[in-house]
mmCIF file of C-alpha atoms in Angstrom:
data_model
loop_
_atom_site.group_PDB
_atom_site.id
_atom_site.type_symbol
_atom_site.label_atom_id
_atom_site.label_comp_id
_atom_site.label_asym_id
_atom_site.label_seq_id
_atom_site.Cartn_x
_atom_site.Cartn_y
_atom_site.Cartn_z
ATOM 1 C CA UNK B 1 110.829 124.301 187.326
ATOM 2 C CA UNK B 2 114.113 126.530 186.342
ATOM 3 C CA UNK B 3 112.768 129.789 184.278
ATOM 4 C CA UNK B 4 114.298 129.206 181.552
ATOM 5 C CA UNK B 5 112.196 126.009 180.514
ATOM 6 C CA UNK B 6 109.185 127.646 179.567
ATOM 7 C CA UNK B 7 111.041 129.674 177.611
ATOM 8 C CA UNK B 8 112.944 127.083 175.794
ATOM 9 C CA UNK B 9 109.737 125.194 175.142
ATOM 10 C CA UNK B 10 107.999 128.581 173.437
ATOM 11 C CA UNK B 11 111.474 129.077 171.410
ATOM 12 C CA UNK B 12 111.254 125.186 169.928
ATOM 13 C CA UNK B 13 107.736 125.573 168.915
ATOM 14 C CA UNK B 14 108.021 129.275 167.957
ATOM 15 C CA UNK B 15 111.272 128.748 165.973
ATOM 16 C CA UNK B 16 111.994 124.960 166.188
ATOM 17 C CA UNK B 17 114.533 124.916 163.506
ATOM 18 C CA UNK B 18 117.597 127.313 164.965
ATOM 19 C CA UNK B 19 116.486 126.019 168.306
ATOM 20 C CA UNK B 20 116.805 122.545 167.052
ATOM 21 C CA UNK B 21 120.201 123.176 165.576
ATOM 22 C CA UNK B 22 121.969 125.127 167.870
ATOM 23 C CA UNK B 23 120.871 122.278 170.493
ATOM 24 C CA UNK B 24 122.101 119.570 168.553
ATOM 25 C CA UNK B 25 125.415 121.689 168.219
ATOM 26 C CA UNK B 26 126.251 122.765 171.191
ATOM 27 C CA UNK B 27 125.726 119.033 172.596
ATOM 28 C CA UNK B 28 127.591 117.894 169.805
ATOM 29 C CA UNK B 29 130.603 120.463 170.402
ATOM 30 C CA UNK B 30 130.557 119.798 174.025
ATOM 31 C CA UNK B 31 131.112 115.815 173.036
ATOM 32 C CA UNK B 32 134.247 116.615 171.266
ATOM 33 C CA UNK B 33 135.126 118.949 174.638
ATOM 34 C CA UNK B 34 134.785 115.649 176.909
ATOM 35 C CA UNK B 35 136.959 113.475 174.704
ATOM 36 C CA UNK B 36 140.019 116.097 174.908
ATOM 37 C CA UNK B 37 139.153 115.876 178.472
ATOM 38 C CA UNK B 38 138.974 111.796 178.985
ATOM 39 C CA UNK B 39 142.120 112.096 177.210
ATOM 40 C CA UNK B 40 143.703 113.889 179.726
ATOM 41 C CA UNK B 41 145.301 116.952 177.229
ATOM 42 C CA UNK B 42 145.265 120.518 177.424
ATOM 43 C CA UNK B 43 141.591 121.684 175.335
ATOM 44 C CA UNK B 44 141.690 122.624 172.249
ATOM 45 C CA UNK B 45 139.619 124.522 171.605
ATOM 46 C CA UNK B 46 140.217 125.252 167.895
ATOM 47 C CA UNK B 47 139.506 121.564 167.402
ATOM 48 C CA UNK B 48 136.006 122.151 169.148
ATOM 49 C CA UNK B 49 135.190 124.896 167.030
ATOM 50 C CA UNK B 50 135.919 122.574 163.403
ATOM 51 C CA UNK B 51 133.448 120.217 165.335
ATOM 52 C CA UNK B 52 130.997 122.640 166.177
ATOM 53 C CA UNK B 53 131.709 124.111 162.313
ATOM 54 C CA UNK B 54 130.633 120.562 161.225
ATOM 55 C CA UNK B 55 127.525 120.363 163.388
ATOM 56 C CA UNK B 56 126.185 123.914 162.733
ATOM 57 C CA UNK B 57 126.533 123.731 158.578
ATOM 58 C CA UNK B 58 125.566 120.166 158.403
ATOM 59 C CA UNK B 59 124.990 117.608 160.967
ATOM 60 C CA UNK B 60 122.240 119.487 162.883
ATOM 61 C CA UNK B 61 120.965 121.274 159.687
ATOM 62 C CA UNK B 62 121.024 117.637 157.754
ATOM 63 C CA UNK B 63 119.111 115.549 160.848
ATOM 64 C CA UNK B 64 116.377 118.426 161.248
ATOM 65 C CA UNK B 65 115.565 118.318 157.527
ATOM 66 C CA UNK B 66 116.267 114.648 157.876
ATOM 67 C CA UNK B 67 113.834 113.640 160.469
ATOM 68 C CA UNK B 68 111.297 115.613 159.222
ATOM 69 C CA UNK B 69 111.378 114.065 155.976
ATOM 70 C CA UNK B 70 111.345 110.759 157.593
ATOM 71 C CA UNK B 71 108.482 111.544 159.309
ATOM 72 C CA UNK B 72 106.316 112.728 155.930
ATOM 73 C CA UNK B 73 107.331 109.785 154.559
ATOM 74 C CA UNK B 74 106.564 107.509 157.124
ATOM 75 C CA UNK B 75 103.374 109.613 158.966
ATOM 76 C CA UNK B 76 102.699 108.015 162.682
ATOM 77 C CA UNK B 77 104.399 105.866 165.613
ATOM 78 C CA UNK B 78 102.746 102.434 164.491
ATOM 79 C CA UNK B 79 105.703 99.808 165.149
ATOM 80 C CA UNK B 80 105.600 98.806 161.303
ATOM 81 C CA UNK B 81 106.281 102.699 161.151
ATOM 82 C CA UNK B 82 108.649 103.299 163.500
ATOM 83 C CA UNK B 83 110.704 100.243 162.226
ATOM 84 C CA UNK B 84 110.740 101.258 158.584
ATOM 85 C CA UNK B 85 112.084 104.635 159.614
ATOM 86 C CA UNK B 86 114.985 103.159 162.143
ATOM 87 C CA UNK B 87 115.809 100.989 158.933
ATOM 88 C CA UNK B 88 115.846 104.304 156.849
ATOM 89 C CA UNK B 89 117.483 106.050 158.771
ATOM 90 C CA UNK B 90 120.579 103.906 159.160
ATOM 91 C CA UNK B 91 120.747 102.930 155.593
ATOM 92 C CA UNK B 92 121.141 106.233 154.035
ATOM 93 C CA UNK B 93 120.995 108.817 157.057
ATOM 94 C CA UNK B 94 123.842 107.223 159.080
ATOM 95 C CA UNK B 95 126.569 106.757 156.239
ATOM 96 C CA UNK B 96 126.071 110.237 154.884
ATOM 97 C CA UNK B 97 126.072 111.751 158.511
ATOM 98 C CA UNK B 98 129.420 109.417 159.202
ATOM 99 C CA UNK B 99 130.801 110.189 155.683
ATOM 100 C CA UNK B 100 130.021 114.085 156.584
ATOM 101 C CA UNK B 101 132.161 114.013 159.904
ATOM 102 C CA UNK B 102 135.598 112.501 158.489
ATOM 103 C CA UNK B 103 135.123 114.823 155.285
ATOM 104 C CA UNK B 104 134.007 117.821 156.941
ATOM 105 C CA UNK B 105 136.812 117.626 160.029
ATOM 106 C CA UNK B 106 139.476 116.990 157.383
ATOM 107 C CA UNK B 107 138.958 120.019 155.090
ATOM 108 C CA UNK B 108 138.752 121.811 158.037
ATOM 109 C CA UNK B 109 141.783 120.807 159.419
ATOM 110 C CA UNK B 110 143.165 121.706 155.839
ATOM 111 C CA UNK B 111 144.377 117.878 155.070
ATOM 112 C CA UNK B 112 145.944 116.505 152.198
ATOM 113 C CA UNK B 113 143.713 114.084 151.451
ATOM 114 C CA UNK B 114 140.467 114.533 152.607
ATOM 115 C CA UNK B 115 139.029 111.510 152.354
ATOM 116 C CA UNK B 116 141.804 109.790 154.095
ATOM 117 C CA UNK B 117 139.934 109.268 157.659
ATOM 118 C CA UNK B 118 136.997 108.264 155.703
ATOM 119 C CA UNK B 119 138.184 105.412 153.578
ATOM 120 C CA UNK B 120 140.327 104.133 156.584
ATOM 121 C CA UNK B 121 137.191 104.775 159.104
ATOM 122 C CA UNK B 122 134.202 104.543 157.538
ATOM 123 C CA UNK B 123 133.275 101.284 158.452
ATOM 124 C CA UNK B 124 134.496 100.307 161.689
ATOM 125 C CA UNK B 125 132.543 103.956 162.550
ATOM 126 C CA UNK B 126 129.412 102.963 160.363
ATOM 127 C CA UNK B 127 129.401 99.246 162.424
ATOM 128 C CA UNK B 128 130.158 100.866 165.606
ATOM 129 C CA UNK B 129 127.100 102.798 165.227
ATOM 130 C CA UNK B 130 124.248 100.427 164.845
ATOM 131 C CA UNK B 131 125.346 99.703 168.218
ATOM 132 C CA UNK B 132 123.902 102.647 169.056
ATOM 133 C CA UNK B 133 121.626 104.721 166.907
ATOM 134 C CA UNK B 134 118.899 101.948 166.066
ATOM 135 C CA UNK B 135 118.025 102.048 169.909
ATOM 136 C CA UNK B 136 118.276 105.904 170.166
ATOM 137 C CA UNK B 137 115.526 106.054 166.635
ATOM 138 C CA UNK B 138 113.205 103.594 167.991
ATOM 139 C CA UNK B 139 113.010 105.806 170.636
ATOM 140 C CA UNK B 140 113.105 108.546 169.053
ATOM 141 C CA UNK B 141 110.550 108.293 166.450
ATOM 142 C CA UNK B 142 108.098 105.937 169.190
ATOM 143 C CA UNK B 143 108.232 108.549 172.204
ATOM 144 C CA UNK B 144 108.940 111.956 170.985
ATOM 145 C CA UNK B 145 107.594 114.874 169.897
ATOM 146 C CA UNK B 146 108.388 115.544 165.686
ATOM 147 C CA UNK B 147 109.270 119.157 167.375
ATOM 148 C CA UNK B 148 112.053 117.655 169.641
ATOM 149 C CA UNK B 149 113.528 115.523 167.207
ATOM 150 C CA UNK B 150 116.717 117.413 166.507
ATOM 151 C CA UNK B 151 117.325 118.322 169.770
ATOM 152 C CA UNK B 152 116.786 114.959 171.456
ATOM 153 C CA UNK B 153 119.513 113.793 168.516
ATOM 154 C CA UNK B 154 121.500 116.329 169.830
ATOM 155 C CA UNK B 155 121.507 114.742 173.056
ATOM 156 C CA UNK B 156 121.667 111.320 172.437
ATOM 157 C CA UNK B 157 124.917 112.432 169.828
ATOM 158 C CA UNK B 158 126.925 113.923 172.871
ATOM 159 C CA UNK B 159 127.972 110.736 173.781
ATOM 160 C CA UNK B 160 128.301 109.805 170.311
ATOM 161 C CA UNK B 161 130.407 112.509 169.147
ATOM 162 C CA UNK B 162 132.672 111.772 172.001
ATOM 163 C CA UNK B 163 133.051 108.314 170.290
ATOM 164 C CA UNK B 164 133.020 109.934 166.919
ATOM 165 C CA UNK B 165 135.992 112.381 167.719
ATOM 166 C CA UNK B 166 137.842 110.555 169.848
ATOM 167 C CA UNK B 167 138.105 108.429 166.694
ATOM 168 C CA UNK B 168 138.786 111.021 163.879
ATOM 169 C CA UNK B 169 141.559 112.223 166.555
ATOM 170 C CA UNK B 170 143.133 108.713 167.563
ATOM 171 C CA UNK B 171 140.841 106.209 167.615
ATOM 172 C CA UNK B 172 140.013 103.266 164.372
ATOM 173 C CA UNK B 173 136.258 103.906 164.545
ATOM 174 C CA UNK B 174 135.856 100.359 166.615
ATOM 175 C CA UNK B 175 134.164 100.415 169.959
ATOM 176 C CA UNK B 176 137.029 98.319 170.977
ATOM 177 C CA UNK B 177 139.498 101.315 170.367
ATOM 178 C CA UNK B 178 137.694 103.458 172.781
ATOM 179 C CA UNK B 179 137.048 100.859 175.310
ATOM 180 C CA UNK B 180 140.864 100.126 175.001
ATOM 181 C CA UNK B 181 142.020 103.348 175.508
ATOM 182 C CA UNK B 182 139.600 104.031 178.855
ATOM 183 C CA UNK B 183 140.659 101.031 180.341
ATOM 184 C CA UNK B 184 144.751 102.029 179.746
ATOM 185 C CA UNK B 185 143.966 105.467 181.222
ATOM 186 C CA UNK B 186 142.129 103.828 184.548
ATOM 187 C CA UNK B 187 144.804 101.296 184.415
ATOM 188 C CA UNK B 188 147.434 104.103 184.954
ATOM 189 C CA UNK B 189 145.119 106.746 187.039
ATOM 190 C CA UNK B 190 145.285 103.504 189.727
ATOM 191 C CA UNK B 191 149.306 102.936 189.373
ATOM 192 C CA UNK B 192 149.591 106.547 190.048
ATOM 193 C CA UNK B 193 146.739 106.903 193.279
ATOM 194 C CA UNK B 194 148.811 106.431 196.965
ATOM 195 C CA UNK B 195 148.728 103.377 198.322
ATOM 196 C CA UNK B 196 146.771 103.204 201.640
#
């Protein structure tokens, strides 16, 4: 096992709330970081740091406190539990974690109207996501640890924030958008490969 595991696991239990949140953030900056990259640009990385701004001062700060409160709430993994809290959690902790995003990038990136992406985003984003986060909380709150919470979050919102700022950049907030724009850029990556 690498060396630094052991240490990692004394840090979360020692001090699981900056552990938890600069895990979350650093996964959640390095989504942003792979979206600039599927997209084929130059990295910009001024753009990953109003990301990483976001995630540090509220996304990994709200889902630690979040969770946690979830989890006094709703004590245990019973599947009546467990349920109740994947139900909770997208009712009120998804919207204000979407809503968060599109308001937080756009007074960073000093917009007019700051609400803009929001109102034009919220939803297909919102719809797009229980997709995705119901199966991520069920296992989540079933399988692990109240400890790793945040940071397996974190992980799971990598791929998510690649969604989520591929969006706020260029996308509609719709799967479809995404999808669309993968398939264009394999569509031209094979018109430009040498025929054999």
């Amino acid at each position: 096992m690498a060396a630094w595991w052991p240490a990692m696991l004394r840090a979360v239990r020692r001090y699981p709330w900056p552990t938890n949140v600069l895990l979350y953030a650093a996964l959640f900056s390095a989504g942003d970081a792979l979206q600039q990259r599927l997209r084929g640009g130059p990295a910009d990385w001024q753009q990953t740091r109003r990301v990483a701004t976001v995630a540090v001062t509220f996304h990994a700060n709200f889902n630690y406190v979040w969770l946690r409160l979830l989890e006094r709430a709703l004590p245990g993994r019973a599947p009546r539990t467990v349920l109740a809290k994947v139900l909770c959690d997208q009712a009120i902790g998804g919207p204000v974690a979407v809503s968060a995003f599109y308001a937080g990038m756009s007074i960073l990136q000093e917009k007019d109207d700051i609400f803009l992406d929001l109102k034009q985003k919220f939803w297909n984003t919102y719809k797009s996501g229980l997709m995705y986060w119901p199966f991520v909380q069920l296992t989540n709150f079933s399988l692990v640890p109240v400890h790793w919470r945040t940071a397996y979050t974190g992980l799971c919102g990598f791929l998510w924030a690649t969604f989520l700022c591929f969006s706020q950049q260029s996308g509609d907030g719709t799967v479809k958008s995404a999808f669309a724009f993968l398939h264009v850029k394999e569509a031209s990556a094979l018109e430009r490969s040498p025929k054999e």
